[in-house]
Amino acid sequence: GSNIVTVTSGAQLNSVLSATNNTYKDKPLVVYIGGTITWENASNTEIRLRRSNVSIIGLENTGEFHGVGIRISHGASNIIIRNLLMHEVPQSRGAGDHINLDGQDGAVSNIWIDHNEFYNDLNVDKDFYDELVSGRSEVKNVSISYNILRDSQKTSLWGSSDDVAEDAGRTISYHHNYWKNVVS
């Protein structure tokens, strides 16, 4: 019952992921990334994943996000992000993270981030880039495994306030990741 599609631009990816896309909206979806997704080819907007049962998988040596990240929100669950090269997302673009799990408008859960490479540039101001992978509010059952996280001032932030209730039930697992040249 799943649908499989390959995209080569951010505009195509946002269209396929749209909750109003009649072709895919009610079915499990596997999206292969067969090129470089950029801020420009995403119509100057972040990639928005607001639905459940989606896998975003980079094709060998071609699945790349350059300067644009993915925001997972609106109660999305059962999400896999795998085999991607994601790099250099300025804070001025969307959430500013490579992958941002945003549970403010519904719990985001059952997320697997696996076998990716994330990096920024240490030769810019520490606030030019934000985190590589982060989450806030209701985020639970997240596994981050076998990734490379490198060359970044900020790598991973979980939560966005001092409100203890925001952190209730958050479960994040890191397993076999490689951290290199990171500051915080």
PDB file of C-alpha atoms in Angstrom:
ATOM      1  CA  GLY A   1       0.000   0.000   0.000  1.00  0.00           C
ATOM      2  CA  SER A   2       2.956   2.366  -0.080  1.00  0.00           C
ATOM      3  CA  ASN A   3       3.775   4.802  -2.831  1.00  0.00           C
ATOM      4  CA  ILE A   4       7.329   5.288  -4.051  1.00  0.00           C
ATOM      5  CA  VAL A   5       8.507   8.471  -5.753  1.00  0.00           C
ATOM      6  CA  THR A   6      11.891  10.008  -6.632  1.00  0.00           C
ATOM      7  CA  VAL A   7      12.364  13.790  -6.456  1.00  0.00           C
ATOM      8  CA  THR A   8      15.225  16.030  -7.554  1.00  0.00           C
ATOM      9  CA  SER A   9      14.145  19.442  -6.218  1.00  0.00           C
ATOM     10  CA  GLY A  10      12.784  20.949  -3.041  1.00  0.00           C
ATOM     11  CA  ALA A  11       9.614  22.127  -4.778  1.00  0.00           C
ATOM     12  CA  GLN A  12       8.902  18.547  -5.884  1.00  0.00           C
ATOM     13  CA  LEU A  13       9.611  17.269  -2.376  1.00  0.00           C
ATOM     14  CA  ASN A  14       7.302  19.801  -0.686  1.00  0.00           C
ATOM     15  CA  SER A  15       4.582  18.986  -3.209  1.00  0.00           C
ATOM     16  CA  VAL A  16       4.833  15.239  -2.603  1.00  0.00           C
ATOM     17  CA  LEU A  17       4.876  15.728   1.192  1.00  0.00           C
ATOM     18  CA  SER A  18       1.919  18.104   1.223  1.00  0.00           C
ATOM     19  CA  ALA A  19      -0.972  16.876   3.352  1.00  0.00           C
ATOM     20  CA  THR A  20      -3.288  17.973   0.537  1.00  0.00           C
ATOM     21  CA  ASN A  21      -1.556  15.963  -2.197  1.00  0.00           C
ATOM     22  CA  ASN A  22      -4.404  13.744  -3.444  1.00  0.00           C
ATOM     23  CA  THR A  23      -2.072  11.103  -4.880  1.00  0.00           C
ATOM     24  CA  TYR A  24      -0.168  10.376  -1.659  1.00  0.00           C
ATOM     25  CA  LYS A  25      -1.953  11.971   1.303  1.00  0.00           C
ATOM     26  CA  ASP A  26      -3.535   8.867   2.857  1.00  0.00           C
ATOM     27  CA  LYS A  27      -0.904   6.280   2.000  1.00  0.00           C
ATOM     28  CA  PRO A  28       2.527   5.325   3.339  1.00  0.00           C
ATOM     29  CA  LEU A  29       5.116   7.124   1.236  1.00  0.00           C
ATOM     30  CA  VAL A  30       8.749   6.424   0.340  1.00  0.00           C
ATOM     31  CA  VAL A  31      10.520   9.425  -1.181  1.00  0.00           C
ATOM     32  CA  TYR A  32      13.928   8.921  -2.752  1.00  0.00           C
ATOM     33  CA  ILE A  33      16.132  11.989  -3.091  1.00  0.00           C
ATOM     34  CA  GLY A  34      17.885  11.786  -6.453  1.00  0.00           C
ATOM     35  CA  GLY A  35      19.673  15.124  -6.523  1.00  0.00           C
ATOM     36  CA  THR A  36      20.530  18.183  -4.466  1.00  0.00           C
ATOM     37  CA  ILE A  37      17.676  19.864  -2.605  1.00  0.00           C
ATOM     38  CA  THR A  38      18.454  23.574  -2.123  1.00  0.00           C
ATOM     39  CA  TRP A  39      16.746  26.615  -0.655  1.00  0.00           C
ATOM     40  CA  GLU A  40      16.424  28.012  -4.146  1.00  0.00           C
ATOM     41  CA  ASN A  41      14.898  24.917  -5.768  1.00  0.00           C
ATOM     42  CA  ALA A  42      12.541  24.639  -2.768  1.00  0.00           C
ATOM     43  CA  SER A  43      11.069  28.054  -3.689  1.00  0.00           C
ATOM     44  CA  ASN A  44      12.958  29.717  -0.819  1.00  0.00           C
ATOM     45  CA  THR A  45      11.203  27.741   1.909  1.00  0.00           C
ATOM     46  CA  GLU A  46      12.102  24.892   4.234  1.00  0.00           C
ATOM     47  CA  ILE A  47      10.958  21.344   3.574  1.00  0.00           C
ATOM     48  CA  ARG A  48       7.795  20.713   5.593  1.00  0.00           C
ATOM     49  CA  LEU A  49       6.792  17.238   6.682  1.00  0.00           C
ATOM     50  CA  ARG A  50       3.365  17.426   8.342  1.00  0.00           C
ATOM     51  CA  ARG A  51       2.040  13.928   7.742  1.00  0.00           C
ATOM     52  CA  SER A  52       2.795  10.428   8.982  1.00  0.00           C
ATOM     53  CA  ASN A  53       4.210   7.237   7.500  1.00  0.00           C
ATOM     54  CA  VAL A  54       6.949   8.770   5.356  1.00  0.00           C
ATOM     55  CA  SER A  55      10.485   7.646   4.569  1.00  0.00           C
ATOM     56  CA  ILE A  56      12.898  10.126   2.978  1.00  0.00           C
ATOM     57  CA  ILE A  57      15.910   8.234   1.650  1.00  0.00           C
ATOM     58  CA  GLY A  58      18.889   9.505  -0.304  1.00  0.00           C
ATOM     59  CA  LEU A  59      19.849   7.536  -3.370  1.00  0.00           C
ATOM     60  CA  GLU A  60      23.485   6.445  -3.301  1.00  0.00           C
ATOM     61  CA  ASN A  61      25.821   9.457  -3.674  1.00  0.00           C
ATOM     62  CA  THR A  62      23.011  11.814  -4.782  1.00  0.00           C
ATOM     63  CA  GLY A  63      20.725  12.444  -1.793  1.00  0.00           C
ATOM     64  CA  GLU A  64      21.803  15.897  -0.634  1.00  0.00           C
ATOM     65  CA  PHE A  65      20.292  18.899   1.148  1.00  0.00           C
ATOM     66  CA  HIS A  66      22.392  22.047   0.774  1.00  0.00           C
ATOM     67  CA  GLY A  67      21.287  25.171   2.648  1.00  0.00           C
ATOM     68  CA  VAL A  68      17.789  23.913   3.466  1.00  0.00           C
ATOM     69  CA  GLY A  69      16.430  21.754   6.250  1.00  0.00           C
ATOM     70  CA  ILE A  70      13.424  19.594   7.079  1.00  0.00           C
ATOM     71  CA  ARG A  71      10.867  20.610   9.708  1.00  0.00           C
ATOM     72  CA  ILE A  72       8.779  17.674  10.982  1.00  0.00           C
ATOM     73  CA  SER A  73       5.626  18.897  12.740  1.00  0.00           C
ATOM     74  CA  HIS A  74       1.817  18.755  13.068  1.00  0.00           C
ATOM     75  CA  GLY A  75       1.811  15.390  14.836  1.00  0.00           C
ATOM     76  CA  ALA A  76       3.802  13.537  12.173  1.00  0.00           C
ATOM     77  CA  SER A  77       4.820  10.024  13.209  1.00  0.00           C
ATOM     78  CA  ASN A  78       6.480   6.947  11.756  1.00  0.00           C
ATOM     79  CA  ILE A  79       9.143   8.918   9.891  1.00  0.00           C
ATOM     80  CA  ILE A  80      12.495   7.665   8.560  1.00  0.00           C
ATOM     81  CA  ILE A  81      15.246  10.024   7.363  1.00  0.00           C
ATOM     82  CA  ARG A  82      18.116   8.004   5.915  1.00  0.00           C
ATOM     83  CA  ASN A  83      21.219   8.111   3.745  1.00  0.00           C
ATOM     84  CA  LEU A  84      21.337  11.897   3.236  1.00  0.00           C
ATOM     85  CA  LEU A  85      24.123  14.466   3.161  1.00  0.00           C
ATOM     86  CA  MET A  86      22.758  17.624   4.823  1.00  0.00           C
ATOM     87  CA  HIS A  87      24.866  20.741   5.222  1.00  0.00           C
ATOM     88  CA  GLU A  88      25.086  24.467   5.860  1.00  0.00           C
ATOM     89  CA  VAL A  89      21.561  25.613   6.705  1.00  0.00           C
ATOM     90  CA  PRO A  90      21.698  29.266   7.849  1.00  0.00           C
ATOM     91  CA  GLN A  91      19.510  30.292  10.800  1.00  0.00           C
ATOM     92  CA  SER A  92      17.736  32.707   8.468  1.00  0.00           C
ATOM     93  CA  ARG A  93      16.165  29.815   6.544  1.00  0.00           C
ATOM     94  CA  GLY A  94      13.150  28.227   8.210  1.00  0.00           C
ATOM     95  CA  ALA A  95      13.968  26.675  11.573  1.00  0.00           C
ATOM     96  CA  GLY A  96      17.666  26.933  10.721  1.00  0.00           C
ATOM     97  CA  ASP A  97      18.249  23.273  11.582  1.00  0.00           C
ATOM     98  CA  HIS A  98      19.079  20.418   9.258  1.00  0.00           C
ATOM     99  CA  ILE A  99      16.317  18.386  10.899  1.00  0.00           C
ATOM    100  CA  ASN A 100      13.906  20.112  13.257  1.00  0.00           C
ATOM    101  CA  LEU A 101      11.350  18.052  15.174  1.00  0.00           C
ATOM    102  CA  ASP A 102       8.658  20.516  16.252  1.00  0.00           C
ATOM    103  CA  GLY A 103       6.033  19.113  18.617  1.00  0.00           C
ATOM    104  CA  GLN A 104       4.381  22.435  19.424  1.00  0.00           C
ATOM    105  CA  ASP A 105       1.348  21.743  17.252  1.00  0.00           C
ATOM    106  CA  GLY A 106       0.994  18.021  17.940  1.00  0.00           C
ATOM    107  CA  ALA A 107       3.272  15.314  19.274  1.00  0.00           C
ATOM    108  CA  VAL A 108       5.971  14.227  16.822  1.00  0.00           C
ATOM    109  CA  SER A 109       6.858  10.593  17.443  1.00  0.00           C
ATOM    110  CA  ASN A 110       8.477   7.413  16.169  1.00  0.00           C
ATOM    111  CA  ILE A 111      11.258   9.079  14.194  1.00  0.00           C
ATOM    112  CA  TRP A 112      14.375   7.251  12.958  1.00  0.00           C
ATOM    113  CA  ILE A 113      17.291   9.373  11.710  1.00  0.00           C
ATOM    114  CA  ASP A 114      19.866   6.924  10.394  1.00  0.00           C
ATOM    115  CA  HIS A 115      23.070   6.814   8.301  1.00  0.00           C
ATOM    116  CA  ASN A 116      23.212  10.520   7.432  1.00  0.00           C
ATOM    117  CA  GLU A 117      26.017  13.067   7.416  1.00  0.00           C
ATOM    118  CA  PHE A 118      25.394  16.544   8.837  1.00  0.00           C
ATOM    119  CA  TYR A 119      27.801  19.481   8.864  1.00  0.00           C
ATOM    120  CA  ASN A 120      28.111  23.241   8.995  1.00  0.00           C
ATOM    121  CA  ASP A 121      31.151  25.529   8.754  1.00  0.00           C
ATOM    122  CA  LEU A 122      33.243  26.470  11.791  1.00  0.00           C
ATOM    123  CA  ASN A 123      34.728  29.493   9.982  1.00  0.00           C
ATOM    124  CA  VAL A 124      31.658  31.706  10.426  1.00  0.00           C
ATOM    125  CA  ASP A 125      30.057  33.443  13.424  1.00  0.00           C
ATOM    126  CA  LYS A 126      28.793  30.917  15.985  1.00  0.00           C
ATOM    127  CA  ASP A 127      25.200  32.058  15.451  1.00  0.00           C
ATOM    128  CA  PHE A 128      25.220  31.933  11.643  1.00  0.00           C
ATOM    129  CA  TYR A 129      24.068  28.292  11.708  1.00  0.00           C
ATOM    130  CA  ASP A 130      21.765  26.640  14.232  1.00  0.00           C
ATOM    131  CA  GLU A 131      21.686  22.959  15.203  1.00  0.00           C
ATOM    132  CA  LEU A 132      22.168  19.911  13.046  1.00  0.00           C
ATOM    133  CA  VAL A 133      19.332  17.898  14.640  1.00  0.00           C
ATOM    134  CA  SER A 134      17.006  19.305  17.286  1.00  0.00           C
ATOM    135  CA  GLY A 135      13.541  19.066  18.773  1.00  0.00           C
ATOM    136  CA  ARG A 136      11.163  20.965  20.993  1.00  0.00           C
ATOM    137  CA  SER A 137       7.904  20.428  22.842  1.00  0.00           C
ATOM    138  CA  GLU A 138       6.179  17.055  22.428  1.00  0.00           C
ATOM    139  CA  VAL A 139       8.805  14.874  20.779  1.00  0.00           C
ATOM    140  CA  LYS A 140       9.093  11.213  21.695  1.00  0.00           C
ATOM    141  CA  ASN A 141      10.511   7.906  20.522  1.00  0.00           C
ATOM    142  CA  VAL A 142      13.330   9.304  18.400  1.00  0.00           C
ATOM    143  CA  SER A 143      16.349   7.205  17.425  1.00  0.00           C
ATOM    144  CA  ILE A 144      19.414   8.899  15.952  1.00  0.00           C
ATOM    145  CA  SER A 145      21.818   6.207  14.787  1.00  0.00           C
ATOM    146  CA  TYR A 146      24.959   5.751  12.691  1.00  0.00           C
ATOM    147  CA  ASN A 147      25.202   9.419  11.668  1.00  0.00           C
ATOM    148  CA  ILE A 148      28.182  11.717  11.253  1.00  0.00           C
ATOM    149  CA  LEU A 149      27.705  15.101  12.958  1.00  0.00           C
ATOM    150  CA  ARG A 150      30.650  17.392  12.286  1.00  0.00           C
ATOM    151  CA  ASP A 151      32.084  20.881  11.917  1.00  0.00           C
ATOM    152  CA  SER A 152      29.361  22.712  13.808  1.00  0.00           C
ATOM    153  CA  GLN A 153      29.183  25.265  16.631  1.00  0.00           C
ATOM    154  CA  LYS A 154      25.812  23.832  17.710  1.00  0.00           C
ATOM    155  CA  THR A 155      24.885  20.212  17.146  1.00  0.00           C
ATOM    156  CA  SER A 156      21.728  19.137  18.930  1.00  0.00           C
ATOM    157  CA  LEU A 157      19.255  20.951  21.193  1.00  0.00           C
ATOM    158  CA  TRP A 158      16.232  19.311  22.798  1.00  0.00           C
ATOM    159  CA  GLY A 159      13.647  21.695  24.258  1.00  0.00           C
ATOM    160  CA  SER A 160      13.242  25.435  23.915  1.00  0.00           C
ATOM    161  CA  SER A 161      12.177  26.686  27.330  1.00  0.00           C
ATOM    162  CA  ASP A 162      12.602  26.147  31.046  1.00  0.00           C
ATOM    163  CA  ASP A 163       9.084  24.694  31.300  1.00  0.00           C
ATOM    164  CA  VAL A 164       9.414  21.237  32.845  1.00  0.00           C
ATOM    165  CA  ALA A 165       6.094  20.163  31.288  1.00  0.00           C
ATOM    166  CA  GLU A 166       7.589  20.625  27.828  1.00  0.00           C
ATOM    167  CA  ASP A 167      10.149  17.901  28.528  1.00  0.00           C
ATOM    168  CA  ALA A 168       7.681  15.359  29.922  1.00  0.00           C
ATOM    169  CA  GLY A 169       7.808  12.062  28.055  1.00  0.00           C
ATOM    170  CA  ARG A 170      10.575  13.050  25.650  1.00  0.00           C
ATOM    171  CA  THR A 171      12.604   9.974  24.703  1.00  0.00           C
ATOM    172  CA  ILE A 172      15.621  10.417  22.435  1.00  0.00           C
ATOM    173  CA  SER A 173      18.190   7.679  21.784  1.00  0.00           C
ATOM    174  CA  TYR A 174      21.615   8.233  20.232  1.00  0.00           C
ATOM    175  CA  HIS A 175      23.339   5.097  19.004  1.00  0.00           C
ATOM    176  CA  HIS A 176      26.680   4.700  17.205  1.00  0.00           C
ATOM    177  CA  ASN A 177      26.999   8.300  15.961  1.00  0.00           C
ATOM    178  CA  TYR A 178      30.317   9.982  15.175  1.00  0.00           C
ATOM    179  CA  TRP A 179      30.816  13.526  16.468  1.00  0.00           C
ATOM    180  CA  LYS A 180      33.801  15.415  15.027  1.00  0.00           C
ATOM    181  CA  ASN A 181      34.904  19.060  15.383  1.00  0.00           C
ATOM    182  CA  VAL A 182      31.802  20.165  17.282  1.00  0.00           C
ATOM    183  CA  VAL A 183      31.672  22.937  19.878  1.00  0.00           C
ATOM    184  CA  SER A 184      28.404  22.345  21.776  1.00  0.00           C
TER     185      SER A 184
END
